[in-house]
Tab-separated table of C-alpha atoms in Angstrom:
chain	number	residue	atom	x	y	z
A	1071	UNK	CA	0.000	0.000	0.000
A	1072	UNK	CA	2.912	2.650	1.238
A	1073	UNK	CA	4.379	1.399	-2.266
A	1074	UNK	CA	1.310	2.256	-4.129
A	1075	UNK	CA	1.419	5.363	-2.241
A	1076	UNK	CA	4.562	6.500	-3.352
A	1077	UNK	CA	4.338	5.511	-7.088
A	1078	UNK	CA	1.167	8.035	-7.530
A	1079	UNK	CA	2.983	10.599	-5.589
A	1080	UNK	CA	5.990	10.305	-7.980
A	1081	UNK	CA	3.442	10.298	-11.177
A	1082	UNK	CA	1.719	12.584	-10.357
A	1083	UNK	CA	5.180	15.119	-9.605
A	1084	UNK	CA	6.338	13.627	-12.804
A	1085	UNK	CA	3.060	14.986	-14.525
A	1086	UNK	CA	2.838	17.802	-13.121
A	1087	UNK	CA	6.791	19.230	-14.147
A	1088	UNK	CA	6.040	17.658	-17.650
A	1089	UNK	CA	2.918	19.945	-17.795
A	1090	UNK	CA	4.469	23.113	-16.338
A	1091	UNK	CA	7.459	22.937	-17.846
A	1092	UNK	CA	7.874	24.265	-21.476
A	1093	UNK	CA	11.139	25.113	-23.150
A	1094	UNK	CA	12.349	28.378	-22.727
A	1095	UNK	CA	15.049	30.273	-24.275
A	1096	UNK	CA	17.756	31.287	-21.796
A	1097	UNK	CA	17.801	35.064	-22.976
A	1098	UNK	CA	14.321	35.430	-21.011
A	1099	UNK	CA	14.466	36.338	-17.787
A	1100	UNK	CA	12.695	34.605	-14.945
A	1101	UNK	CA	11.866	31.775	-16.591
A	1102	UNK	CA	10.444	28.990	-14.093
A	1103	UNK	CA	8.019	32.639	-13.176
A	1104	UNK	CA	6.813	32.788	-17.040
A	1105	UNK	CA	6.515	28.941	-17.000
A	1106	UNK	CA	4.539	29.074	-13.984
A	1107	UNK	CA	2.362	31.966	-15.753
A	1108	UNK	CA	1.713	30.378	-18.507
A	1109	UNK	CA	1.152	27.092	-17.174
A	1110	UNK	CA	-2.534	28.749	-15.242
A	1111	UNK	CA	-2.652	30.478	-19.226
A	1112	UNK	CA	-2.777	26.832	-21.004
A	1113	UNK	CA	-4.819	25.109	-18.479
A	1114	UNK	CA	-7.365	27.890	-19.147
A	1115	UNK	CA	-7.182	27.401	-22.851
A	1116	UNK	CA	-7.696	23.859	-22.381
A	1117	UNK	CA	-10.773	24.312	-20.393
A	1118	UNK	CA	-11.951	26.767	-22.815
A	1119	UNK	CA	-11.514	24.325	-25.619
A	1120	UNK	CA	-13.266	21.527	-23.642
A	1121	UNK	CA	-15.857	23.870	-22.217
A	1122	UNK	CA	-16.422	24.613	-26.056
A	1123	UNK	CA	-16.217	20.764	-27.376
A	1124	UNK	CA	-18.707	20.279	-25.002
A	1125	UNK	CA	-21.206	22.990	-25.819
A	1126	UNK	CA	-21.111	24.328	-22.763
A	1127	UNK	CA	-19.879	27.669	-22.959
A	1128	UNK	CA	-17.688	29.099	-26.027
A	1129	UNK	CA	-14.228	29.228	-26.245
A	1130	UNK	CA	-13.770	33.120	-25.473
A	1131	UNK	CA	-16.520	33.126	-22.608
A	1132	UNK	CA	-14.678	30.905	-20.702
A	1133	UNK	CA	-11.231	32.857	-21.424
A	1134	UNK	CA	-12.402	35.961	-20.206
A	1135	UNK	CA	-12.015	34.760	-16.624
A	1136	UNK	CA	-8.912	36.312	-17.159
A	1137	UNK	CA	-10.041	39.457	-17.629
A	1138	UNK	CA	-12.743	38.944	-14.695
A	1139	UNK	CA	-9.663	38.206	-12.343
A	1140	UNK	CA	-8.244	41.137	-12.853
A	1141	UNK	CA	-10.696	43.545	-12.762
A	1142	UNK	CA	-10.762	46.603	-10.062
A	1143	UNK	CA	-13.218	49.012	-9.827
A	1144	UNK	CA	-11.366	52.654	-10.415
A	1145	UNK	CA	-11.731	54.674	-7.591
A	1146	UNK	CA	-9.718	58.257	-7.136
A	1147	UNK	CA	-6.771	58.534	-4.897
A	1148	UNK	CA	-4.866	60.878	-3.413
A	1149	UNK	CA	-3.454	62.287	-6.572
A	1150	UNK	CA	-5.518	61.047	-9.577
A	1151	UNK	CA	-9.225	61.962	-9.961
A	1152	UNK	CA	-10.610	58.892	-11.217
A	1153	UNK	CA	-14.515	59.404	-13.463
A	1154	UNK	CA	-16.377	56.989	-15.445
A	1155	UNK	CA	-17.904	58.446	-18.432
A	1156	UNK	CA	-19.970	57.849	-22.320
A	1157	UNK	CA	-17.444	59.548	-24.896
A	1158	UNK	CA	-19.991	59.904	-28.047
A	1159	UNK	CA	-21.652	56.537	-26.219
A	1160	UNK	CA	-18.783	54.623	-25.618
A	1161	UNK	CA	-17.726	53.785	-21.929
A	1162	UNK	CA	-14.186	55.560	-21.365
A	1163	UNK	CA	-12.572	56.215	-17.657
A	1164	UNK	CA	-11.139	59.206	-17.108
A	1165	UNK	CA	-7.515	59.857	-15.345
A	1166	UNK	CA	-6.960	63.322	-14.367
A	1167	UNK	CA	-4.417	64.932	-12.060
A	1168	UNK	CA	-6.148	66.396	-9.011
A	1169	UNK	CA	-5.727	70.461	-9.529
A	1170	UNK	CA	-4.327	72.226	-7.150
A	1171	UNK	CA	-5.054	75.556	-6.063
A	1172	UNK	CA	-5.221	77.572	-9.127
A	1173	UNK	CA	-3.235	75.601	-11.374
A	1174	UNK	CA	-4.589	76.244	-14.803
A	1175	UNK	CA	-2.055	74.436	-16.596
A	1176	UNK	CA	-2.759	73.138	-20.146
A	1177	UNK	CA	-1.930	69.279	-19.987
A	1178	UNK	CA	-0.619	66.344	-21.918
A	1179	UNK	CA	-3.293	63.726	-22.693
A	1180	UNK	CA	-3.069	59.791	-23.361
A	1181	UNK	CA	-6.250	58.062	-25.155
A	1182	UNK	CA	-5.105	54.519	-23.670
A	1183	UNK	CA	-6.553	51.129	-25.772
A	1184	UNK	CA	-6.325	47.915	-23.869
A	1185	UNK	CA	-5.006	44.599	-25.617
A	1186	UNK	CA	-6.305	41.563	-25.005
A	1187	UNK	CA	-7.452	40.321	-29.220
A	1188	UNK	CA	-10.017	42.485	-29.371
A	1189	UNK	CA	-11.754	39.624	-27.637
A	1190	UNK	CA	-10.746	39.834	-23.866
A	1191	UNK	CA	-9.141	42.569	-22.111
A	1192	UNK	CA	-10.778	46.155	-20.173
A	1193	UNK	CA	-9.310	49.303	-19.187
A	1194	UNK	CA	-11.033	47.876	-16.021
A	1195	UNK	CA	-8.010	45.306	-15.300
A	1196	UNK	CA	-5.454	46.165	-12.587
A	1197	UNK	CA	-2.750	46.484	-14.719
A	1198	UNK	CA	-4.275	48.820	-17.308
A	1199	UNK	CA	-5.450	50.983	-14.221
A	1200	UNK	CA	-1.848	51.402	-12.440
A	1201	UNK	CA	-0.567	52.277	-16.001
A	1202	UNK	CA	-3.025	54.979	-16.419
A	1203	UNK	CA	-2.331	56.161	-12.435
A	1204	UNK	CA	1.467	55.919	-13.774
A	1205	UNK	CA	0.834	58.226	-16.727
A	1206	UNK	CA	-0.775	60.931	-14.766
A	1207	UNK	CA	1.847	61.256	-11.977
A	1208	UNK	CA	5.228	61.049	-14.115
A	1209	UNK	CA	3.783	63.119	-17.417
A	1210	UNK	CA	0.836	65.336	-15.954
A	1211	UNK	CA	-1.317	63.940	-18.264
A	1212	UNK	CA	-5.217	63.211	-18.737
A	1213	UNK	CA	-5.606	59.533	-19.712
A	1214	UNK	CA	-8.654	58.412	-21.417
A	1215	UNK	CA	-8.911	54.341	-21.184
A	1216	UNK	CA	-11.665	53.046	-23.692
A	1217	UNK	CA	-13.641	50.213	-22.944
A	1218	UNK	CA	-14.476	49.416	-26.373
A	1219	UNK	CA	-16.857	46.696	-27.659
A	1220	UNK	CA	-15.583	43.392	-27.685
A	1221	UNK	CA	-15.438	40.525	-30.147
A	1222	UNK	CA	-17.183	38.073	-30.874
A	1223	UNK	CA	-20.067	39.450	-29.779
A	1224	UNK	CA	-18.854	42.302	-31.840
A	1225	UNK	CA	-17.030	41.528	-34.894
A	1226	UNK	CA	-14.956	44.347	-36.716
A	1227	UNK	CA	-15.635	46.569	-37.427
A	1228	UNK	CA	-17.484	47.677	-34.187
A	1229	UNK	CA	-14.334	47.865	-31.672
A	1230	UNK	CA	-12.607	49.681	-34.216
A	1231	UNK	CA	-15.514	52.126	-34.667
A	1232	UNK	CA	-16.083	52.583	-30.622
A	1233	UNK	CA	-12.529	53.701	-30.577
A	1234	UNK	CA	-12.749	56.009	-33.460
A	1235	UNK	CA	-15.814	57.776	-32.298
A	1236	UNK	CA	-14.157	57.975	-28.657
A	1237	UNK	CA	-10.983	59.872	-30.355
A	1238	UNK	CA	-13.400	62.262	-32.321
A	1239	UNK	CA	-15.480	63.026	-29.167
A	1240	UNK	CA	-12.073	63.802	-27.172
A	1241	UNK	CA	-10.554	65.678	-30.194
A	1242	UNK	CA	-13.233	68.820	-30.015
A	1243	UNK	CA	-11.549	71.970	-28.500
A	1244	UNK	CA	-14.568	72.206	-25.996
A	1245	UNK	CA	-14.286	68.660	-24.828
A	1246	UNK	CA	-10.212	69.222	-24.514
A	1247	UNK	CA	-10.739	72.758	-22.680
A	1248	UNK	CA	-12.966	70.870	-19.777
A	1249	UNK	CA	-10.236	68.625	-19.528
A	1250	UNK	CA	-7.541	70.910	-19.427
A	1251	UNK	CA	-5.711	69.828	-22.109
A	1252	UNK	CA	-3.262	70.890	-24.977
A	1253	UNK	CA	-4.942	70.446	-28.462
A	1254	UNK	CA	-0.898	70.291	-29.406
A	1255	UNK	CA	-0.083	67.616	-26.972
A	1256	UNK	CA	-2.082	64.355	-27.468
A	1257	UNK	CA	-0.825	60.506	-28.536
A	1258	UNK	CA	-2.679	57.665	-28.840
A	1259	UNK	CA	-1.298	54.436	-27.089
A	1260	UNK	CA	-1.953	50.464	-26.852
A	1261	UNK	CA	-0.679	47.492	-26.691
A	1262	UNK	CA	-1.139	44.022	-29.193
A	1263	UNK	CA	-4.506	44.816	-29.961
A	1264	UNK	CA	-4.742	48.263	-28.640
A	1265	UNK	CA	-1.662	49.145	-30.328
A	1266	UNK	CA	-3.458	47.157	-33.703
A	1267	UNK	CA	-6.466	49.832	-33.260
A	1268	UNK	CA	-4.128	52.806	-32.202
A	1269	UNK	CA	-2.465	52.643	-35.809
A	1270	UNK	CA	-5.492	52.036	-37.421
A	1271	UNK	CA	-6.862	55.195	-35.836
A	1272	UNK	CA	-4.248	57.756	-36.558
A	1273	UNK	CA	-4.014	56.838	-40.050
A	1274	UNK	CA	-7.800	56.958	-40.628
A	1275	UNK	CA	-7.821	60.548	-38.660
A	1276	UNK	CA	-5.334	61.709	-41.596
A	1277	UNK	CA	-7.668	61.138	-43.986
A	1278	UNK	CA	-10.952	62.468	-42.793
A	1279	UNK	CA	-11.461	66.153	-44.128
A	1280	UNK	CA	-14.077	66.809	-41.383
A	1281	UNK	CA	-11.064	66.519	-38.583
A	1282	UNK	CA	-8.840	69.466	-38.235
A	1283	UNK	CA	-7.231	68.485	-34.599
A	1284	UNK	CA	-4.618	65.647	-34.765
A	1285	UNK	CA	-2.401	63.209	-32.552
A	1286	UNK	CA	1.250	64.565	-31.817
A	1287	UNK	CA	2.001	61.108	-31.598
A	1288	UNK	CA	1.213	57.647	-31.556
A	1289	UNK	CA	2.850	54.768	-29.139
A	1290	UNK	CA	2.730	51.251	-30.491
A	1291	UNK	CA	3.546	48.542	-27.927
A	1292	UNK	CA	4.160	44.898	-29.478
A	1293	UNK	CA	1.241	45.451	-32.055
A	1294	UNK	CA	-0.355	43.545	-34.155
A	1295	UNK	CA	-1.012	44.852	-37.797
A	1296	UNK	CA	-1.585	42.597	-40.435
A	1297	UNK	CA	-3.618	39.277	-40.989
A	1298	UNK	CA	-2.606	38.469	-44.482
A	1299	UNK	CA	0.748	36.344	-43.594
A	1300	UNK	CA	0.677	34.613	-40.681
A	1301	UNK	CA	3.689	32.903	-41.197
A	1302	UNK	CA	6.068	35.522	-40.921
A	1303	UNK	CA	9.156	34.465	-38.780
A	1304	UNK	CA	8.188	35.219	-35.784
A	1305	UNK	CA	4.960	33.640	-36.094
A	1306	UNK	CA	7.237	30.465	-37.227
A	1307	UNK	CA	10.074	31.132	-34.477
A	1308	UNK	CA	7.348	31.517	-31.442
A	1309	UNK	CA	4.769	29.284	-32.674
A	1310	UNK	CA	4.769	27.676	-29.045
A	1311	UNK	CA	5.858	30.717	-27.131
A	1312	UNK	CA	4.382	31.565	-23.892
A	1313	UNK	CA	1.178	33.918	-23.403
A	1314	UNK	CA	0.768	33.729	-27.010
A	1315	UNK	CA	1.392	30.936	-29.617
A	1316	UNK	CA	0.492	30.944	-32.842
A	1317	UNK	CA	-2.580	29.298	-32.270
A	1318	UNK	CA	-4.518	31.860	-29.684
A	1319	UNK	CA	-3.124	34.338	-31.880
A	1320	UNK	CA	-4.726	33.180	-34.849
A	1321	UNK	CA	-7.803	32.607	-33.169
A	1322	UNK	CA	-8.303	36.133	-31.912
A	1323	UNK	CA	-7.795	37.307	-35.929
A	1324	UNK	CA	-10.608	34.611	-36.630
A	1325	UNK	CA	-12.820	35.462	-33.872
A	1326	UNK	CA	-12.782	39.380	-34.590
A	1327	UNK	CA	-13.685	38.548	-38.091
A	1328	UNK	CA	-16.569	35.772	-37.729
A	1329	UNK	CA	-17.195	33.073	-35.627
A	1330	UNK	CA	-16.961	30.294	-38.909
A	1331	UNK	CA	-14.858	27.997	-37.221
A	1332	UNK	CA	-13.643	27.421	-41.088
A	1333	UNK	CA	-12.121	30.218	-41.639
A	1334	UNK	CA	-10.332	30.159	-38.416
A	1335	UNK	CA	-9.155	26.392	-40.199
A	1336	UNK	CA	-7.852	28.593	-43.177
A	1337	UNK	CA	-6.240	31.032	-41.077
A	1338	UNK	CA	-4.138	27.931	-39.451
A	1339	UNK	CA	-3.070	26.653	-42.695
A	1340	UNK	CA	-2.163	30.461	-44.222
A	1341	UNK	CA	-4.648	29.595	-46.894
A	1342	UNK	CA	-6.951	31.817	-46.231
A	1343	UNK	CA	-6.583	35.156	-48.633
A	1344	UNK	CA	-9.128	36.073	-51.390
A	1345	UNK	CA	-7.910	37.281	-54.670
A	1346	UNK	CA	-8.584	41.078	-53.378
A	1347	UNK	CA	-6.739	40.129	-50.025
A	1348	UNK	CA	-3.774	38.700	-52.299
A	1349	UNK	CA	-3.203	42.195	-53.977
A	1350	UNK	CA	-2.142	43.619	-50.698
A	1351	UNK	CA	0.577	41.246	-49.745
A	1352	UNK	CA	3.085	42.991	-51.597
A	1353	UNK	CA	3.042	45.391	-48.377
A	1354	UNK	CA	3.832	42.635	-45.864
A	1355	UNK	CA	6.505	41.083	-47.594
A	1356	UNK	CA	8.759	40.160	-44.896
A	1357	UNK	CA	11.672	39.367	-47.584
A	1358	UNK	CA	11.680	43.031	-48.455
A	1359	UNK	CA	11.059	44.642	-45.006
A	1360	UNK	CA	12.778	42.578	-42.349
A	1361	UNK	CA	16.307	43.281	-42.112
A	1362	UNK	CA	18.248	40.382	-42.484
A	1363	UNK	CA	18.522	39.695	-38.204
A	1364	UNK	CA	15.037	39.165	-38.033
A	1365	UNK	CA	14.758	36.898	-40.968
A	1366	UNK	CA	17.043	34.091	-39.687
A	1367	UNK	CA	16.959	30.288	-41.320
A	1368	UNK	CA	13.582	31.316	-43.001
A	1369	UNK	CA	13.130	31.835	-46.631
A	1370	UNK	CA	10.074	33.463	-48.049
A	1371	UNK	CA	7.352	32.038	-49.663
A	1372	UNK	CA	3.985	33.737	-50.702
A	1373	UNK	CA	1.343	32.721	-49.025
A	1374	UNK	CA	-0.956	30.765	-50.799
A	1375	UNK	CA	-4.558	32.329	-52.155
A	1376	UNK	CA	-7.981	30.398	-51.930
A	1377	UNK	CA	-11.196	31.339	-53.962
A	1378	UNK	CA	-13.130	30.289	-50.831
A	1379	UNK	CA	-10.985	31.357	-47.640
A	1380	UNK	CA	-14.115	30.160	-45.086
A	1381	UNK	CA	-16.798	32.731	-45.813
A	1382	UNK	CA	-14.700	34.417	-48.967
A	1383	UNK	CA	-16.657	37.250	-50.877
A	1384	UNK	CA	-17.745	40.109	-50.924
A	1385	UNK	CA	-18.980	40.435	-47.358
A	1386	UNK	CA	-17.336	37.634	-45.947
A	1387	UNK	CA	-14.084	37.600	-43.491
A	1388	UNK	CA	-11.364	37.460	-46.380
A	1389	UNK	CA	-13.013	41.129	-47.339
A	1390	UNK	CA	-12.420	42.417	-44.040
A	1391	UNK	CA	-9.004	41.291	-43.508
A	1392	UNK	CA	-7.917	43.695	-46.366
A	1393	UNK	CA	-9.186	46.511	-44.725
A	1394	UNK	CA	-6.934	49.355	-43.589
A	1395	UNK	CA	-8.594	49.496	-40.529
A	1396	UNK	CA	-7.897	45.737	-39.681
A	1397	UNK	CA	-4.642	45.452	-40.823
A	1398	UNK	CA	-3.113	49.160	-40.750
A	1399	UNK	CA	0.435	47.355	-42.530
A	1400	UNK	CA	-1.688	47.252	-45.618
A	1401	UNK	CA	-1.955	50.812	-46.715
A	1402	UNK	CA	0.403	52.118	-49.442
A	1403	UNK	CA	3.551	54.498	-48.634
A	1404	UNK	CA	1.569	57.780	-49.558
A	1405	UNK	CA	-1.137	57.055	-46.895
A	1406	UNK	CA	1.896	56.822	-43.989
A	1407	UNK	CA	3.516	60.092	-45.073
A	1408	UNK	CA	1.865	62.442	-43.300
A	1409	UNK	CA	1.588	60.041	-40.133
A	1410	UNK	CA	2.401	61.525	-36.227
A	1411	UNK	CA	5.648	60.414	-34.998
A	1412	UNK	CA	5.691	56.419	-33.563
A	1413	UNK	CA	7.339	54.668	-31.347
A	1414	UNK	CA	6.872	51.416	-31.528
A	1415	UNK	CA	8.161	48.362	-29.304
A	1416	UNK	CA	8.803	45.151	-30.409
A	1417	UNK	CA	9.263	41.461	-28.299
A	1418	UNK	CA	11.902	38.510	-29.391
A	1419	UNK	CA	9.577	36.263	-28.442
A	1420	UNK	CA	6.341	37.384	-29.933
A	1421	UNK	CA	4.443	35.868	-33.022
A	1422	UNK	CA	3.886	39.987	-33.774
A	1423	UNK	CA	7.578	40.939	-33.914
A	1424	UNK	CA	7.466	41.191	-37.550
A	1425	UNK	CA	4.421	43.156	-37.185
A	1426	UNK	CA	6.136	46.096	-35.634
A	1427	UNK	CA	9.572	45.431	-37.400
A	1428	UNK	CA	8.044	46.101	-40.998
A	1429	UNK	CA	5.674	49.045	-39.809
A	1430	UNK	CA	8.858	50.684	-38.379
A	1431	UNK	CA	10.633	50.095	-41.468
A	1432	UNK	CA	8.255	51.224	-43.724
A	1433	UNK	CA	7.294	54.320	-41.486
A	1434	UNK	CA	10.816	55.548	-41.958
A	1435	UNK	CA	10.829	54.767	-45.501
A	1436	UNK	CA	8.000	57.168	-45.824
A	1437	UNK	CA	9.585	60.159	-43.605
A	1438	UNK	CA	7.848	59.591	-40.664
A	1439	UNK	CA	9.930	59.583	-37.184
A	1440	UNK	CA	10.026	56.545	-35.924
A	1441	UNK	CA	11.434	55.194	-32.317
A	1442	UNK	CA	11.637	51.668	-32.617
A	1443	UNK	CA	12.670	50.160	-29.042
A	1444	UNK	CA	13.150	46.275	-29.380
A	1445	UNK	CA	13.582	43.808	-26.736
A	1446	UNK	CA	16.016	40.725	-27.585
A	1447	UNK	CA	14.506	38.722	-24.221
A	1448	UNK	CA	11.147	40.462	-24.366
A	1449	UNK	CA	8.106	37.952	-24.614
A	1450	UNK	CA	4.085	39.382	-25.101
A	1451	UNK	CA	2.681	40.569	-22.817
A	1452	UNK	CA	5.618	41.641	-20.700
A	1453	UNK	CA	4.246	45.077	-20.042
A	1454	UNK	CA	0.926	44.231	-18.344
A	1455	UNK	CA	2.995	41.629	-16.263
A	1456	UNK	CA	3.843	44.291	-13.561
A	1457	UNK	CA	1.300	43.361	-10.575
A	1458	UNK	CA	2.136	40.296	-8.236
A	1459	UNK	CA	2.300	37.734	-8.493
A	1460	UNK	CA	3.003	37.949	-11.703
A	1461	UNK	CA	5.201	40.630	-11.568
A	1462	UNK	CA	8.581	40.892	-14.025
A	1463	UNK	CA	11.682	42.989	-14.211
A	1464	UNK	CA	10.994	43.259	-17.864
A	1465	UNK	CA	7.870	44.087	-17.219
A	1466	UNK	CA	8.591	47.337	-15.432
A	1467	UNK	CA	11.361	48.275	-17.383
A	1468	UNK	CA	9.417	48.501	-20.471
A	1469	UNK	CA	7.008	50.964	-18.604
A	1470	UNK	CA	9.813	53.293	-17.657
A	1471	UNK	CA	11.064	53.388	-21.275
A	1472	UNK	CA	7.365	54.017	-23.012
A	1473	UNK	CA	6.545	56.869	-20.368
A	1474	UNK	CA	10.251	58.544	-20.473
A	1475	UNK	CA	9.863	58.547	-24.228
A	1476	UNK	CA	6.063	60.146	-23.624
A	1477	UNK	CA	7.648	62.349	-21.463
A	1478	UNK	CA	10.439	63.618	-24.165
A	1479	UNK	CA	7.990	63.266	-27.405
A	1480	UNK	CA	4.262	64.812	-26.202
């Protein structure tokens, strides 16, 4: 019996380190904590796909525990005045330095967009609300954080439109004036997705004749920016990475566009451009804008174009993924010109590397002042990794260098 005893204690030790651990590369710091991270992250997933299997709850509902974990409710402090408010309907919550006595100094501004594939995520979440408290103290600043709509209970383009309508609403010289801020002085910020919808809006502000206030600048952390390769090297290099492999990453794509399971099948195989799609990949080429570093022991290959990409035509998902506003990479040279200078961060170990490498690249190329701030043992996520337990150096580091260039740039 004492025999049998020990034998399940020793299987079940040995299953347990087979299941946390996952090959790491040694540049990342901390590993055994990002192990341990992602290790709750997978068993989630897992859930979520058996919860789904099941039909029992979708894959997405069940996910968004994550987000429930870490919500707070955003109450004022000391030295930020917190409000909750409907910019143009849209829920937004305000950061604002608490005045003091006569201090009628015009201010910075931030309009904050969460990440989380456009799926999960809220400017709710603990470490989205210390950022924001972060911003106000070190730059001065008004931060608006927009809780936009969320797929796929919204497909795009509805998140994409909250956030667009929120930035118009905030960008009227009476709204800025009861805020206290300079018209002169305000980026647009947000990480993965957010940063995805934070390009997507400062291009489409250039090109709207009926706006006459724009962005100083825009902050891009690890974005995500184009849907028509998803094969780049990065998305080959850290197809198994922690906090996001390939696979979640290619389902959030899927699930903002439709919830056709077969066109999230396509996206998997690469397979799943249209003919209109197809025209546009001359602007992700990674074999023309990744610098040789970044390309490593992969060779190029076109990605392959299907007549019927899972819902192809003319309303269908393979339409949408050609759209500017979905995939900001895709717009031609002309369009980026007159674009507000970027900084844009970048991860090692992120299937969205590329993603920000090639936008930087071809940012420059069009004249457009670009910061481009990689990190060789950065890994996704790393930035909203700053509250314990899951706390990392990395994490904070990168939030010192975003709000010190904010601080030198707006």
């Amino acid at each position: 019996m004492q025999l049998k005893g020990i034998f399940l204690l020793l299987s079940l030790g040995a299953f347990t380190s087979y299941y946390v651990y996952q090959p790491i590369p040694d540049k990342i710091e901390e590993r055994w904590k990002l192990m341990l991270t992602d290790c709750f992250f997978r068993s989630l997933s897992h859930l979520a796909d058996f919860s789904e299997l099941l039909g029992l709850k979708d894959y997405m509902g069940v996910m968004m525990f994550i987000t429930f974990a870490e919500r707070v409710v955003p109450v004022s402090d000391q030295r930020v005045h917190v409000t909750e408010e409907l910019f143009d309907g849209v829920e937004v919550v305000v950061y604002q330095p608490k005045l003091q006595g006569g201090d009628t100094e015009l201010r910075r501004a931030v309009i904050y967009l969460h990440g989380g594939g456009w799926c999960l995520g809220s400017a709710r979440m603990g470490p989205y609300d210390l950022l924001a408290r972060q911003m106000v103290i070190d730059l001065n600043s008004v931060v608006v954080s927009v809780e936009y709509r969320l797929a796929p209970e919204h497909h795009f383009p509805v998140p994409y439109e909250d956030v667009y309508r929120v930035v118009k609403h905030f960008l009227q010289r009476v709204v800025l004036a009861q805020y206290t801020v300079d018209p002169g002085r305000i980026a647009v910020s947000g990480d993965s997705a957010g940063g995805n919808l934070a390009a997507a809006v400062s291009q489409q502000l250039q090109q709207d004749p009926e706006q006459h206030l724009q962005l100083k600048v825009q902050a891009l952390l690890y974005p995500v920016l184009q849907a028509l390769d998803l094969n780049t090297p990065s998305y080959q290099q850290n197809q198994n990475m922690p906090i996001l492999p390939r696979t979640l990453m290619v389902r959030f794509w899927s699930e903002y566009f439709t919830s056709d399971k077969t066109f999230f099948r396509a996206m998997m195989t690469n397979t799943h451009n249209s003919p209109e799609s197809a025209a546009l990949l001359k602007f992700v080429n990674w074999s023309a804008f990744l610098p040789e570093s970044y390309r490593g022991k992969y060779n190029y290959s076109a990605p392959v174009v299907a007549l019927s990409a899972g819902g192809a035509g003319s309303d269908g998902p393979s339409r949408s993924i050609a759209d500017p506003r979905a995939s900001p990479l895709l717009v031609p040279d002309a369009a980026l010109r007159s674009l507000p200078k970027a900084y844009v961060l970048t991860c090692e170990y992120d299937v969205l590397r590329d993603d920000g490498v090639m936008y930087a690249a071809r940012l420059r190329r069009a004249g457009v002042e670009v910061t481009h701030e990689h990190y060789a043992s950065g890994f996704h996520g790393a930035l909203m990794f700053t509250v314990w337990p899951t706390d990392f150096l990395i994490g904070r580091t990168m939030t010192e260098n975003f709000i010190k260039w904010l601080q030198h740039n707006l």
